[in-house]
Coordinates of C-alpha atoms in Angstrom, one line a residue:
M1 CA 388.7 200.2 60.1
A2 CA 388.1 203.9 59.7
K3 CA 388.1 205.3 56.2
F4 CA 389.4 208.8 55.6
D5 CA 386.9 210.5 53.3
Y6 CA 387.0 214.2 53.7
P7 CA 385.6 216.3 50.9
N8 CA 387.5 219.5 49.9
V9 CA 386.7 222.0 52.6
D10 CA 387.2 225.8 52.3
I11 CA 388.8 226.2 55.7
E12 CA 389.3 230.0 55.2
N13 CA 385.5 230.4 55.3
M14 CA 385.0 228.2 58.4
S15 CA 385.0 229.5 61.9
N16 CA 387.8 228.5 64.3
E17 CA 385.4 226.3 66.2
Q18 CA 384.4 224.5 62.9
N19 CA 388.1 224.0 62.1
I20 CA 388.8 222.7 65.5
E21 CA 385.9 220.3 65.4
S22 CA 387.0 219.1 61.9
L23 CA 390.5 218.6 63.1
K24 CA 389.3 216.7 66.2
S25 CA 387.2 214.4 64.1
F26 CA 390.2 213.7 61.8
L27 CA 392.5 213.0 64.7
Y28 CA 390.0 210.7 66.5
N29 CA 389.6 208.7 63.2
L30 CA 393.4 208.6 62.7
S31 CA 393.8 207.4 66.3
D32 CA 391.2 204.6 65.8
T33 CA 392.9 203.5 62.6
L34 CA 396.3 203.4 64.2
N35 CA 395.0 201.5 67.2
Y36 CA 393.3 199.0 64.9
S37 CA 396.5 198.5 62.9
L38 CA 398.6 198.1 66.0
N39 CA 396.2 195.5 67.3
Q40 CA 396.5 193.6 64.0
V41 CA 400.3 193.7 64.2
D42 CA 400.3 192.5 67.8
A43 CA 398.0 189.6 66.8
R44 CA 400.2 188.6 64.0
I45 CA 403.4 188.8 66.2
S46 CA 401.6 186.6 68.8
A47 CA 400.6 184.1 66.2
L48 CA 404.1 184.0 64.8
E49 CA 405.6 183.6 68.3
E50 CA 403.3 180.7 69.0
S51 CA 404.1 179.0 65.7
T52 CA 407.8 179.2 66.3
G53 CA 407.8 178.4 69.9
G54 CA 408.7 182.0 70.8
K55 CA 412.2 181.7 69.2
D56 CA 413.5 183.9 66.4
N57 CA 414.6 182.0 63.4
G58 CA 418.4 181.8 63.2
E59 CA 418.9 182.8 66.8
S60 CA 419.3 181.1 70.1

């Protein structure tokens, strides 16, 4: 899983291109982390559905 480890950056002294590249990098890492987390949730839901026969407890 991606780890967010961005040192303090003086964005006022960076060029617009550097700011854009820094933001792109952050957003790509965020996207990877969210996709990883979503895949973990999907796997857990699938495992739970299999263990309960696909039925919600207390319903049906």
